[in-house]
Each structure stands twice: as structure tokens, then as C-alpha cells.
PDB file of C-alpha atoms in Angstrom:
ATOM      1  CA  MET C   1     103.642  93.529 112.101  1.00  0.00           C
ATOM      2  CA  PRO C   2     100.181  93.057 110.581  1.00  0.00           C
ATOM      3  CA  ALA C   3      99.932  93.158 106.747  1.00  0.00           C
ATOM      4  CA  MET C   4      98.002  96.072 105.313  1.00  0.00           C
ATOM      5  CA  GLU C   5      95.261  93.707 104.408  1.00  0.00           C
ATOM      6  CA  GLU C   6      94.652  93.103 108.060  1.00  0.00           C
ATOM      7  CA  TYR C   7      93.944  96.661 108.693  1.00  0.00           C
ATOM      8  CA  VAL C   8      91.736  97.069 105.650  1.00  0.00           C
ATOM      9  CA  THR C   9      89.360  94.244 106.985  1.00  0.00           C
ATOM     10  CA  ASP C  10      88.878  96.622 110.021  1.00  0.00           C
ATOM     11  CA  THR C  11      87.193  99.443 107.748  1.00  0.00           C
ATOM     12  CA  GLU C  12      83.896  99.618 106.339  1.00  0.00           C
ATOM     13  CA  ALA C  13      85.137  99.117 102.904  1.00  0.00           C
ATOM     14  CA  PRO C  14      83.303  96.250 100.909  1.00  0.00           C
ATOM     15  CA  PRO C  15      84.904  92.894 101.743  1.00  0.00           C
ATOM     16  CA  ASP C  16      84.082  91.311  98.542  1.00  0.00           C
ATOM     17  CA  ARG C  17      85.487  93.697  95.966  1.00  0.00           C
ATOM     18  CA  ALA C  18      88.883  93.702  94.152  1.00  0.00           C
ATOM     19  CA  ARG C  19      91.709  95.825  96.023  1.00  0.00           C
ATOM     20  CA  GLU C  20      94.527  97.916  94.356  1.00  0.00           C
ATOM     21  CA  THR C  21      97.162  99.395  96.427  1.00  0.00           C
ATOM     22  CA  MET C  22      99.093 102.581  96.051  1.00  0.00           C
ATOM     23  CA  ASP C  23     102.372 103.352  98.150  1.00  0.00           C
ATOM     24  CA  ALA C  24     102.494 107.282  98.232  1.00  0.00           C
ATOM     25  CA  ARG C  25     105.005 107.311 101.280  1.00  0.00           C
ATOM     26  CA  GLU C  26     107.911 108.549  99.175  1.00  0.00           C
ATOM     27  CA  LEU C  27     106.128 111.026  97.115  1.00  0.00           C
ATOM     28  CA  PRO C  28     106.339 114.960  97.642  1.00  0.00           C
ATOM     29  CA  PRO C  29     103.097 116.973  97.843  1.00  0.00           C
ATOM     30  CA  PRO C  30     100.938 117.192  95.896  1.00  0.00           C
ATOM     31  CA  GLN C  31     101.781 113.939  94.064  1.00  0.00           C
ATOM     32  CA  PRO C  32      99.893 111.707  96.461  1.00  0.00           C
ATOM     33  CA  LEU C  33      96.817 113.449  96.036  1.00  0.00           C
ATOM     34  CA  GLN C  34      97.202 113.835  92.218  1.00  0.00           C
ATOM     35  CA  ASN C  35      98.218 110.107  91.841  1.00  0.00           C
ATOM     36  CA  THR C  36      95.345 109.086  93.888  1.00  0.00           C
ATOM     37  CA  LEU C  37      92.638 111.052  92.056  1.00  0.00           C
ATOM     38  CA  GLU C  38      94.091 109.633  88.625  1.00  0.00           C
ATOM     39  CA  ARG C  39      94.317 106.164  89.768  1.00  0.00           C
ATOM     40  CA  LEU C  40      90.687 106.277  90.976  1.00  0.00           C
ATOM     41  CA  VAL C  41      89.491 107.351  87.527  1.00  0.00           C
ATOM     42  CA  GLU C  42      91.529 104.381  85.923  1.00  0.00           C
ATOM     43  CA  LEU C  43      90.074 101.911  88.159  1.00  0.00           C
ATOM     44  CA  ASP C  44      86.936  99.936  87.805  1.00  0.00           C
ATOM     45  CA  ASP C  45      84.179 101.348  90.058  1.00  0.00           C
ATOM     46  CA  GLU C  46      84.125  97.969  91.984  1.00  0.00           C
ATOM     47  CA  THR C  47      87.612  98.415  93.125  1.00  0.00           C
ATOM     48  CA  VAL C  48      88.793  99.419  96.386  1.00  0.00           C
ATOM     49  CA  LEU C  49      91.890 101.755  96.354  1.00  0.00           C
ATOM     50  CA  ILE C  50      94.135 101.338  99.439  1.00  0.00           C
ATOM     51  CA  GLN C  51      96.585 104.325  99.646  1.00  0.00           C
ATOM     52  CA  LEU C  52      99.705 104.051 101.932  1.00  0.00           C
ATOM     53  CA  ASN C  53     101.045 107.354 102.923  1.00  0.00           C
ATOM     54  CA  ASP C  54     103.389 108.896 105.643  1.00  0.00           C
ATOM     55  CA  ARG C  55     100.692 111.291 106.659  1.00  0.00           C
ATOM     56  CA  ALA C  56      96.939 111.731 106.636  1.00  0.00           C
ATOM     57  CA  PRO C  57      95.964 113.026 102.952  1.00  0.00           C
ATOM     58  CA  GLN C  58      93.991 116.011 104.550  1.00  0.00           C
ATOM     59  CA  HIS C  59      93.633 117.763 101.226  1.00  0.00           C
ATOM     60  CA  LEU C  60      92.420 114.606  99.367  1.00  0.00           C
ATOM     61  CA  TYR C  61      89.287 114.134 101.611  1.00  0.00           C
ATOM     62  CA  PRO C  62      87.296 116.910 100.427  1.00  0.00           C
ATOM     63  CA  LYS C  63      87.893 115.907  96.723  1.00  0.00           C
ATOM     64  CA  LEU C  64      86.891 112.344  97.546  1.00  0.00           C
ATOM     65  CA  THR C  65      83.692 113.553  99.229  1.00  0.00           C
ATOM     66  CA  ASP C  66      82.967 115.974  96.160  1.00  0.00           C
ATOM     67  CA  ARG C  67      83.344 112.802  93.804  1.00  0.00           C
ATOM     68  CA  GLY C  68      81.001 110.597  95.962  1.00  0.00           C
ATOM     69  CA  TYR C  69      83.519 108.379  97.349  1.00  0.00           C
ATOM     70  CA  GLU C  70      83.712 106.908 100.594  1.00  0.00           C
ATOM     71  CA  TYR C  71      86.860 106.633 102.618  1.00  0.00           C
ATOM     72  CA  GLU C  72      88.390 105.667 105.864  1.00  0.00           C
ATOM     73  CA  THR C  73      91.724 106.432 107.478  1.00  0.00           C
ATOM     74  CA  ILE C  74      93.863 104.263 109.876  1.00  0.00           C
ATOM     75  CA  GLU C  75      97.118 105.208 111.218  1.00  0.00           C
ATOM     76  CA  THR C  76      99.291 102.284 111.675  1.00  0.00           C
ATOM     77  CA  GLU C  77     103.143 101.373 112.195  1.00  0.00           C
ATOM     78  CA  LEU C  78     103.179 100.830 108.307  1.00  0.00           C
ATOM     79  CA  GLY C  79     101.973 104.360 107.850  1.00  0.00           C
ATOM     80  CA  VAL C  80      98.730 106.136 107.225  1.00  0.00           C
ATOM     81  CA  ILE C  81      96.231 103.828 105.302  1.00  0.00           C
ATOM     82  CA  THR C  82      93.365 105.315 103.527  1.00  0.00           C
ATOM     83  CA  VAL C  83      90.805 102.874 101.976  1.00  0.00           C
ATOM     84  CA  ILE C  84      88.752 104.539  99.281  1.00  0.00           C
ATOM     85  CA  TRP C  85      85.673 103.051  97.631  1.00  0.00           C
ATOM     86  CA  ASP C  86      82.650 103.844  95.466  1.00  0.00           C
ATOM     87  CA  PRO C  87      79.540 103.176  97.586  1.00  0.00           C
ATOM     88  CA  ASP C  88      77.413 102.791  94.613  1.00  0.00           C
ATOM     89  CA  PRO C  89      79.322 101.188  91.681  1.00  0.00           C
TER      90      PRO C  89
END
């Protein structure tokens, strides 16, 4: 099974930035959404956040767009990986 990092390199996320991973697979809704938004506020704008979830975070997408983030979601055998980054740090 490929590591999560191998999937991330297949996205448009900037490859030269620091990365933080957040595993939300065991969290009940709406905690994945809330925790992800809180984590983004805490992170440096140059850091890419990688969220691992058991489903696509449909309710998160409009909130990311409203805040100016870029994101890409990939379904894998690990779970659903959503890579989030600030396009203009």
C-alpha cells in the first residue's frame, strides 16, 4: 500500500512546502470540518494540510473556497485524502 505522501505528490499542491497531516477518520461529524478549519488558522500560510478522512468532506469544500484555499481530494485505500493549501502565502 502506498504511503499517503505518495498520493500527495500526484496533486497540484506545492511540493516544496512543509506538510502537516490530520487523521479525521475516527471523528464524528462535524468534528472533521471544525478541526480542519481550526488547524488551518493555526498553521503557517506556507504549510500544506493533509486531511485523511473516511469520506469526502463535502461541507468543507465551500468553506475552503470562501477562505481562499486551494484543495484536491483523492480517494485511496487509506481513505479519502484532501490536500489543502494557500495559493498565495
